[in-house]
PDB file of C-alpha atoms in Angstrom:
ATOM      1  CA  GLN V   1     -87.993  -4.889  80.167  1.00 95.00           C
ATOM      2  CA  VAL V   2     -89.774  -6.156  83.261  1.00 97.00           C
ATOM      3  CA  GLN V   3     -88.456  -4.699  86.488  1.00 98.00           C
ATOM      4  CA  LEU V   4     -89.568  -5.353  90.039  1.00 98.00           C
ATOM      5  CA  VAL V   5     -87.929  -3.326  92.797  1.00 98.00           C
ATOM      6  CA  GLU V   6     -88.677  -4.103  96.428  1.00 98.00           C
ATOM      7  CA  SER V   7     -88.159  -1.684  99.285  1.00 97.00           C
ATOM      8  CA  GLY V   8     -89.085  -1.281 102.927  1.00 97.00           C
ATOM      9  CA  GLY V   9     -86.976  -3.978 104.523  1.00 96.00           C
ATOM     10  CA  GLY V  10     -84.830  -3.453 107.584  1.00 97.00           C
ATOM     11  CA  VAL V  11     -84.377  -4.397 111.208  1.00 97.00           C
ATOM     12  CA  VAL V  12     -87.528  -4.489 113.316  1.00 97.00           C
ATOM     13  CA  GLN V  13     -88.278  -5.642 116.845  1.00 97.00           C
ATOM     14  CA  PRO V  14     -90.476  -8.673 117.492  1.00 97.00           C
ATOM     15  CA  GLY V  15     -94.155  -7.778 117.626  1.00 97.00           C
ATOM     16  CA  ARG V  16     -93.747  -4.662 115.476  1.00 98.00           C
ATOM     17  CA  SER V  17     -94.984  -4.011 111.937  1.00 98.00           C
ATOM     18  CA  LEU V  18     -93.382  -3.336 108.591  1.00 98.00           C
ATOM     19  CA  ARG V  19     -94.721  -2.612 105.114  1.00 98.00           C
ATOM     20  CA  LEU V  20     -92.868  -3.765 102.031  1.00 98.00           C
ATOM     21  CA  SER V  21     -93.363  -2.241  98.601  1.00 98.00           C
ATOM     22  CA  CYS V  22     -92.620  -3.547  95.134  1.00 98.00           C
ATOM     23  CA  ALA V  23     -92.507  -1.073  92.247  1.00 98.00           C
ATOM     24  CA  ALA V  24     -93.238  -2.691  88.897  1.00 98.00           C
ATOM     25  CA  SER V  25     -92.409  -1.519  85.393  1.00 98.00           C
ATOM     26  CA  GLY V  26     -92.021  -2.870  81.873  1.00 98.00           C
ATOM     27  CA  PHE V  27     -95.341  -4.692  81.727  1.00 97.00           C
ATOM     28  CA  THR V  28     -99.048  -4.021  82.177  1.00 98.00           C
ATOM     29  CA  PHE V  29     -99.137  -4.368  85.949  1.00 98.00           C
ATOM     30  CA  SER V  30    -102.925  -4.364  86.183  1.00 97.00           C
ATOM     31  CA  SER V  31    -103.140  -7.477  84.002  1.00 97.00           C
ATOM     32  CA  TYR V  32    -101.142  -9.839  86.220  1.00 97.00           C
ATOM     33  CA  GLY V  33    -101.510 -11.530  89.540  1.00 97.00           C
ATOM     34  CA  MET V  34     -98.596 -10.814  91.863  1.00 98.00           C
ATOM     35  CA  HIS V  35     -96.960 -12.795  94.639  1.00 98.00           C
ATOM     36  CA  TRP V  36     -94.663 -12.486  97.620  1.00 98.00           C
ATOM     37  CA  VAL V  37     -92.119 -15.253  98.262  1.00 98.00           C
ATOM     38  CA  ARG V  38     -89.580 -15.278 101.075  1.00 98.00           C
ATOM     39  CA  GLN V  39     -86.296 -17.011 101.763  1.00 98.00           C
ATOM     40  CA  ALA V  40     -84.807 -17.287 105.240  1.00 98.00           C
ATOM     41  CA  PRO V  41     -81.005 -16.948 105.350  1.00 96.00           C
ATOM     42  CA  GLY V  42     -79.412 -20.075 103.907  1.00 94.00           C
ATOM     43  CA  LYS V  43     -82.795 -21.757 103.490  1.00 96.00           C
ATOM     44  CA  GLY V  44     -85.267 -22.568 100.735  1.00 97.00           C
ATOM     45  CA  LEU V  45     -88.162 -20.659  99.222  1.00 98.00           C
ATOM     46  CA  GLU V  46     -91.533 -20.153 100.891  1.00 98.00           C
ATOM     47  CA  TRP V  47     -94.562 -18.740  99.087  1.00 97.00           C
ATOM     48  CA  MET V  48     -96.327 -16.083 101.135  1.00 97.00           C
ATOM     49  CA  ALA V  49     -99.286 -14.588  99.307  1.00 97.00           C
ATOM     50  CA  VAL V  50    -100.965 -13.838  95.999  1.00 96.00           C
ATOM     51  CA  ILE V  51    -103.251 -11.061  94.822  1.00 97.00           C
ATOM     52  CA  SER V  52    -105.287 -11.137  91.637  1.00 96.00           C
ATOM     53  CA  ASN V  53    -104.722  -8.595  88.884  1.00 96.00           C
ATOM     54  CA  ASP V  54    -107.609  -6.421  90.036  1.00 95.00           C
ATOM     55  CA  GLY V  55    -106.956  -6.907  93.731  1.00 94.00           C
ATOM     56  CA  GLY V  56    -110.261  -8.654  94.262  1.00 95.00           C
ATOM     57  CA  ASP V  57    -108.855 -12.018  95.315  1.00 95.00           C
ATOM     58  CA  LYS V  58    -106.148 -12.576  97.875  1.00 96.00           C
ATOM     59  CA  TYR V  59    -104.718 -15.735  99.424  1.00 95.00           C
ATOM     60  CA  SER V  60    -101.905 -16.239 101.881  1.00 95.00           C
ATOM     61  CA  ALA V  61     -99.921 -19.095 103.348  1.00 94.00           C
ATOM     62  CA  ASP V  62    -101.232 -20.579 106.558  1.00 92.00           C
ATOM     63  CA  SER V  63     -97.982 -19.592 108.309  1.00 92.00           C
ATOM     64  CA  VAL V  64     -98.760 -15.876 107.952  1.00 94.00           C
ATOM     65  CA  LYS V  65    -102.539 -15.830 107.705  1.00 93.00           C
ATOM     66  CA  GLY V  66    -103.978 -13.137 109.927  1.00 93.00           C
ATOM     67  CA  ARG V  67    -100.604 -11.361 110.275  1.00 97.00           C
ATOM     68  CA  PHE V  68     -99.560 -10.511 106.702  1.00 97.00           C
ATOM     69  CA  THR V  69    -101.772  -8.711 104.172  1.00 98.00           C
ATOM     70  CA  ILE V  70    -101.075  -8.351 100.471  1.00 98.00           C
ATOM     71  CA  SER V  71    -102.442  -5.396  98.528  1.00 98.00           C
ATOM     72  CA  ARG V  72    -101.799  -3.463  95.336  1.00 98.00           C
ATOM     73  CA  ASP V  73    -102.326  -0.054  93.809  1.00 98.00           C
ATOM     74  CA  ASN V  74    -102.653  -0.430  90.062  1.00 98.00           C
ATOM     75  CA  SER V  75    -102.600   3.354  89.567  1.00 98.00           C
ATOM     76  CA  LYS V  76     -99.090   3.356  91.044  1.00 98.00           C
ATOM     77  CA  ASN V  77     -97.938  -0.014  89.636  1.00 98.00           C
ATOM     78  CA  THR V  78     -97.043  -1.035  93.151  1.00 98.00           C
ATOM     79  CA  LEU V  79     -97.492  -4.175  95.232  1.00 98.00           C
ATOM     80  CA  TYR V  80     -97.447  -4.149  99.024  1.00 98.00           C
ATOM     81  CA  LEU V  81     -97.029  -6.564 101.903  1.00 98.00           C
ATOM     82  CA  GLN V  82     -98.171  -5.373 105.319  1.00 98.00           C
ATOM     83  CA  MET V  83     -96.512  -7.482 107.988  1.00 98.00           C
ATOM     84  CA  ASN V  84     -97.816  -7.279 111.557  1.00 98.00           C
ATOM     85  CA  SER V  85     -96.859  -9.046 114.775  1.00 97.00           C
ATOM     86  CA  LEU V  86     -93.465  -9.930 113.361  1.00 97.00           C
ATOM     87  CA  ARG V  87     -91.550 -12.866 114.802  1.00 97.00           C
ATOM     88  CA  ALA V  88     -87.908 -13.900 114.669  1.00 97.00           C
ATOM     89  CA  GLU V  89     -88.842 -16.666 112.241  1.00 96.00           C
ATOM     90  CA  ASP V  90     -90.088 -14.059 109.751  1.00 97.00           C
ATOM     91  CA  THR V  91     -86.469 -13.019 109.175  1.00 98.00           C
ATOM     92  CA  ALA V  92     -85.877 -13.511 105.459  1.00 98.00           C
ATOM     93  CA  VAL V  93     -85.321 -11.935 102.089  1.00 98.00           C
ATOM     94  CA  TYR V  94     -88.728 -11.051 100.692  1.00 98.00           C
ATOM     95  CA  TYR V  95     -89.191 -11.218  96.942  1.00 98.00           C
ATOM     96  CA  CYS V  96     -92.083  -9.929  94.899  1.00 98.00           C
ATOM     97  CA  ALA V  97     -92.774 -12.012  91.811  1.00 98.00           C
ATOM     98  CA  LYS V  98     -94.925 -11.634  88.740  1.00 98.00           C
ATOM     99  CA  ASP V  99     -97.312 -14.392  87.728  1.00 97.00           C
ATOM    100  CA  LEU V 100     -96.538 -16.124  84.463  1.00 97.00           C
ATOM    101  CA  THR V 101     -99.772 -15.317  82.633  1.00 95.00           C
ATOM    102  CA  ALA V 102    -102.145 -12.392  82.378  1.00 94.00           C
ATOM    103  CA  GLY V 103    -105.593 -12.822  83.852  1.00 91.00           C
ATOM    104  CA  ALA V 104    -106.183 -15.697  86.231  1.00 89.00           C
ATOM    105  CA  ALA V 105    -103.073 -16.506  88.265  1.00 88.00           C
ATOM    106  CA  ARG V 106    -101.149 -19.620  87.237  1.00 92.00           C
ATOM    107  CA  TYR V 107     -99.005 -19.577  90.389  1.00 95.00           C
ATOM    108  CA  TYR V 108     -95.763 -19.743  88.449  1.00 97.00           C
ATOM    109  CA  PHE V 109     -93.318 -16.876  88.879  1.00 97.00           C
ATOM    110  CA  ASP V 110     -91.505 -15.654  85.768  1.00 97.00           C
ATOM    111  CA  TYR V 111     -89.977 -12.406  87.022  1.00 98.00           C
ATOM    112  CA  TRP V 112     -88.631 -11.683  90.475  1.00 98.00           C
ATOM    113  CA  GLY V 113     -87.318  -8.602  92.201  1.00 98.00           C
ATOM    114  CA  GLN V 114     -83.883  -8.516  93.806  1.00 97.00           C
ATOM    115  CA  GLY V 115     -85.420  -8.965  97.245  1.00 98.00           C
ATOM    116  CA  THR V 116     -85.452  -6.922 100.431  1.00 98.00           C
ATOM    117  CA  LEU V 117     -84.095  -8.245 103.724  1.00 98.00           C
ATOM    118  CA  VAL V 118     -86.278  -8.174 106.800  1.00 98.00           C
ATOM    119  CA  THR V 119     -84.549  -8.922 110.088  1.00 98.00           C
ATOM    120  CA  VAL V 120     -86.702  -9.387 113.174  1.00 98.00           C
ATOM    121  CA  SER V 121     -84.568  -8.988 116.246  1.00 96.00           C
ATOM    122  CA  SER V 122     -84.586  -7.228 119.582  1.00 93.00           C
TER     123      SER V 122
ATOM    124  CA  GLU R   1    -100.103 -29.332 102.520  1.00 91.00           C
ATOM    125  CA  ILE R   2     -98.314 -31.034  99.668  1.00 95.00           C
ATOM    126  CA  VAL R   3     -94.712 -31.776 100.602  1.00 97.00           C
ATOM    127  CA  LEU R   4     -92.093 -31.857  97.863  1.00 98.00           C
ATOM    128  CA  THR R   5     -88.948 -33.927  98.327  1.00 98.00           C
ATOM    129  CA  GLN R   6     -85.927 -33.353  96.107  1.00 98.00           C
ATOM    130  CA  SER R   7     -83.064 -35.737  95.525  1.00 95.00           C
ATOM    131  CA  PRO R   8     -80.197 -35.797  95.701  1.00 96.00           C
ATOM    132  CA  ALA R   9     -79.486 -32.913  98.050  1.00 97.00           C
ATOM    133  CA  THR R  10     -76.196 -32.309  96.253  1.00 97.00           C
ATOM    134  CA  LEU R  11     -75.067 -33.437  92.817  1.00 97.00           C
ATOM    135  CA  SER R  12     -71.378 -33.157  91.982  1.00 97.00           C
ATOM    136  CA  LEU R  13     -70.706 -33.190  88.257  1.00 96.00           C
ATOM    137  CA  SER R  14     -68.270 -31.872  85.673  1.00 96.00           C
ATOM    138  CA  PRO R  15     -69.074 -29.485  82.810  1.00 96.00           C
ATOM    139  CA  GLY R  16     -70.386 -31.407  79.832  1.00 96.00           C
ATOM    140  CA  GLU R  17     -72.017 -34.100  81.951  1.00 97.00           C
ATOM    141  CA  ARG R  18     -75.737 -34.782  82.225  1.00 97.00           C
ATOM    142  CA  ALA R  19     -77.595 -33.805  85.401  1.00 97.00           C
ATOM    143  CA  THR R  20     -80.749 -35.587  86.508  1.00 98.00           C
ATOM    144  CA  LEU R  21     -82.673 -34.024  89.392  1.00 98.00           C
ATOM    145  CA  SER R  22     -85.709 -35.583  91.032  1.00 98.00           C
ATOM    146  CA  CYS R  23     -88.754 -34.054  92.718  1.00 98.00           C
ATOM    147  CA  ARG R  24     -91.392 -36.176  94.426  1.00 98.00           C
ATOM    148  CA  ALA R  25     -94.738 -34.895  95.711  1.00 98.00           C
ATOM    149  CA  SER R  26     -96.564 -36.307  98.739  1.00 97.00           C
ATOM    150  CA  GLN R  27     -99.745 -36.469  96.642  1.00 97.00           C
ATOM    151  CA  SER R  28    -100.579 -35.977  93.009  1.00 96.00           C
ATOM    152  CA  VAL R  29    -100.106 -32.498  91.562  1.00 96.00           C
ATOM    153  CA  SER R  30    -101.063 -33.623  88.038  1.00 95.00           C
ATOM    154  CA  ARG R  31     -98.579 -31.758  85.809  1.00 97.00           C
ATOM    155  CA  TYR R  32     -98.657 -28.540  87.852  1.00 97.00           C
ATOM    156  CA  LEU R  33     -94.992 -28.393  88.690  1.00 98.00           C
ATOM    157  CA  ALA R  34     -92.260 -25.878  87.958  1.00 98.00           C
ATOM    158  CA  TRP R  35     -88.481 -25.781  88.270  1.00 98.00           C
ATOM    159  CA  TYR R  36     -86.361 -22.760  89.228  1.00 98.00           C
ATOM    160  CA  GLN R  37     -82.633 -22.095  89.228  1.00 98.00           C
ATOM    161  CA  GLN R  38     -81.040 -19.887  91.876  1.00 98.00           C
ATOM    162  CA  LYS R  39     -77.465 -18.677  92.000  1.00 97.00           C
ATOM    163  CA  PRO R  40     -75.886 -17.153  95.125  1.00 95.00           C
ATOM    164  CA  GLY R  41     -77.108 -13.633  95.805  1.00 95.00           C
ATOM    165  CA  GLN R  42     -79.641 -13.769  92.989  1.00 97.00           C
ATOM    166  CA  ALA R  43     -83.388 -14.224  92.721  1.00 98.00           C
ATOM    167  CA  PRO R  44     -84.714 -17.521  91.390  1.00 98.00           C
ATOM    168  CA  ARG R  45     -85.228 -17.942  87.655  1.00 98.00           C
ATOM    169  CA  LEU R  46     -88.124 -19.881  86.164  1.00 98.00           C
ATOM    170  CA  LEU R  47     -86.898 -22.730  83.956  1.00 98.00           C
ATOM    171  CA  ILE R  48     -89.831 -25.098  83.445  1.00 98.00           C
ATOM    172  CA  PHE R  49     -93.573 -24.870  84.125  1.00 98.00           C
ATOM    173  CA  ASP R  50     -96.380 -27.408  83.807  1.00 97.00           C
ATOM    174  CA  ALA R  51     -93.764 -30.147  84.199  1.00 98.00           C
ATOM    175  CA  SER R  52     -92.250 -29.885  80.717  1.00 98.00           C
ATOM    176  CA  ASN R  53     -92.713 -26.416  79.213  1.00 98.00           C
ATOM    177  CA  ARG R  54     -89.567 -24.327  78.990  1.00 98.00           C
ATOM    178  CA  ALA R  55     -89.960 -20.709  80.049  1.00 98.00           C
ATOM    179  CA  THR R  56     -89.045 -17.924  77.668  1.00 96.00           C
ATOM    180  CA  GLY R  57     -85.340 -17.765  76.913  1.00 97.00           C
ATOM    181  CA  ILE R  58     -84.423 -21.026  78.624  1.00 98.00           C
ATOM    182  CA  PRO R  59     -81.908 -23.108  76.648  1.00 97.00           C
ATOM    183  CA  ALA R  60     -82.981 -26.417  75.171  1.00 97.00           C
ATOM    184  CA  ARG R  61     -80.488 -28.322  77.342  1.00 98.00           C
ATOM    185  CA  PHE R  62     -83.010 -27.916  80.174  1.00 98.00           C
ATOM    186  CA  SER R  63     -85.909 -30.344  80.007  1.00 98.00           C
ATOM    187  CA  GLY R  64     -88.587 -31.474  82.402  1.00 98.00           C
ATOM    188  CA  SER R  65     -90.741 -34.567  82.595  1.00 98.00           C
ATOM    189  CA  GLY R  66     -93.153 -36.357  84.862  1.00 98.00           C
ATOM    190  CA  SER R  67     -96.688 -36.217  86.178  1.00 97.00           C
ATOM    191  CA  GLY R  68     -98.609 -37.147  89.278  1.00 97.00           C
ATOM    192  CA  THR R  69     -96.033 -37.441  92.044  1.00 97.00           C
ATOM    193  CA  ASP R  70     -92.703 -37.977  90.251  1.00 98.00           C
ATOM    194  CA  PHE R  71     -90.872 -35.355  88.242  1.00 98.00           C
ATOM    195  CA  THR R  72     -87.422 -34.959  86.718  1.00 98.00           C
ATOM    196  CA  LEU R  73     -85.348 -31.995  85.574  1.00 98.00           C
ATOM    197  CA  THR R  74     -82.600 -32.936  83.147  1.00 98.00           C
ATOM    198  CA  ILE R  75     -79.722 -30.699  82.116  1.00 97.00           C
ATOM    199  CA  SER R  76     -78.282 -32.469  79.124  1.00 93.00           C
ATOM    200  CA  ASN R  77     -74.815 -30.925  78.857  1.00 93.00           C
ATOM    201  CA  LEU R  78     -73.790 -28.909  81.901  1.00 96.00           C
ATOM    202  CA  GLU R  79     -72.405 -25.469  81.156  1.00 96.00           C
ATOM    203  CA  PRO R  80     -70.302 -23.602  83.760  1.00 95.00           C
ATOM    204  CA  GLU R  81     -73.217 -21.222  84.401  1.00 96.00           C
ATOM    205  CA  ASP R  82     -75.558 -24.125  85.301  1.00 97.00           C
ATOM    206  CA  PHE R  83     -73.921 -24.796  88.668  1.00 96.00           C
ATOM    207  CA  ALA R  84     -76.564 -23.535  91.072  1.00 97.00           C
ATOM    208  CA  VAL R  85     -79.407 -24.622  93.346  1.00 98.00           C
ATOM    209  CA  TYR R  86     -82.559 -25.963  91.712  1.00 98.00           C
ATOM    210  CA  TYR R  87     -85.995 -25.874  93.313  1.00 98.00           C
ATOM    211  CA  CYS R  88     -89.214 -27.541  92.281  1.00 98.00           C
ATOM    212  CA  GLN R  89     -92.567 -25.898  93.076  1.00 98.00           C
ATOM    213  CA  GLN R  90     -96.114 -27.215  92.889  1.00 97.00           C
ATOM    214  CA  ARG R  91     -99.332 -25.380  92.210  1.00 95.00           C
ATOM    215  CA  GLY R  92    -101.545 -28.442  92.108  1.00 89.00           C
ATOM    216  CA  ASN R  93    -102.986 -27.562  95.477  1.00 83.00           C
ATOM    217  CA  TRP R  94    -103.352 -23.823  94.881  1.00 85.00           C
ATOM    218  CA  PRO R  95    -103.501 -21.479  96.620  1.00 87.00           C
ATOM    219  CA  GLN R  96    -101.288 -23.449  98.985  1.00 89.00           C
ATOM    220  CA  ILE R  97     -98.092 -23.339  96.977  1.00 95.00           C
ATOM    221  CA  THR R  98     -95.025 -25.228  98.147  1.00 97.00           C
ATOM    222  CA  PHE R  99     -91.404 -25.519  97.100  1.00 98.00           C
ATOM    223  CA  GLY R 100     -89.004 -28.399  97.475  1.00 98.00           C
ATOM    224  CA  PRO R 101     -85.885 -27.998  99.646  1.00 98.00           C
ATOM    225  CA  GLY R 102     -83.597 -27.728  96.628  1.00 98.00           C
ATOM    226  CA  THR R 103     -80.806 -29.661  94.925  1.00 98.00           C
ATOM    227  CA  LYS R 104     -77.381 -28.078  94.706  1.00 98.00           C
ATOM    228  CA  VAL R 105     -75.473 -28.871  91.528  1.00 98.00           C
ATOM    229  CA  ASP R 106     -71.820 -28.212  92.162  1.00 95.00           C
ATOM    230  CA  ILE R 107     -68.597 -28.676  90.267  1.00 91.00           C
ATOM    231  CA  LYS R 108     -66.856 -31.986  90.785  1.00 88.00           C
TER     232      LYS R 108
END
């Protein structure tokens, strides 16, 4: 069965960096686009970034462009989110999510990890 | 950015009743809209994509309709496990993906 397991969250000071990981199993990782979606405490969902199945195409939300970078290692079935210059408003649970269809991303998310909490605070 | 508005914010119903949730987009997204269910402490679950297609394993009591700017999620016969928050999401303006603020369906 499909499993997505995020790690790397924690408490970090404003302005510092953090790298999240998402270990995937149960499907052919290299065939699917992957996404990061976050949810601030008690708030709604916010899409962060997408990476194509081969890593060649990446897009991110305007709110994090230039600060957050999505990447993947298909040999390790792992997705990453490098977060730099963190701000208090980046505090959220970060989910990795699998795209619905193989090949070109459809931007629908059919499997999600359990999430990892990032708290930005001094 | 396409803004999604969901109404009502909260819907109080009893098991067995019909739930009708609305999602309105600030500009046309064609039929590129999805619905998700989220329960407390859990990740969201994809229910509907492309406005009316049920995702794998989703019961038939969940149905979606609409196109352009107005969309509806209907839960025909509420089961106890359906009380949750529901989000709509558009991909009509990819890669700028947006979600609605959510509708909470709670027990009356």
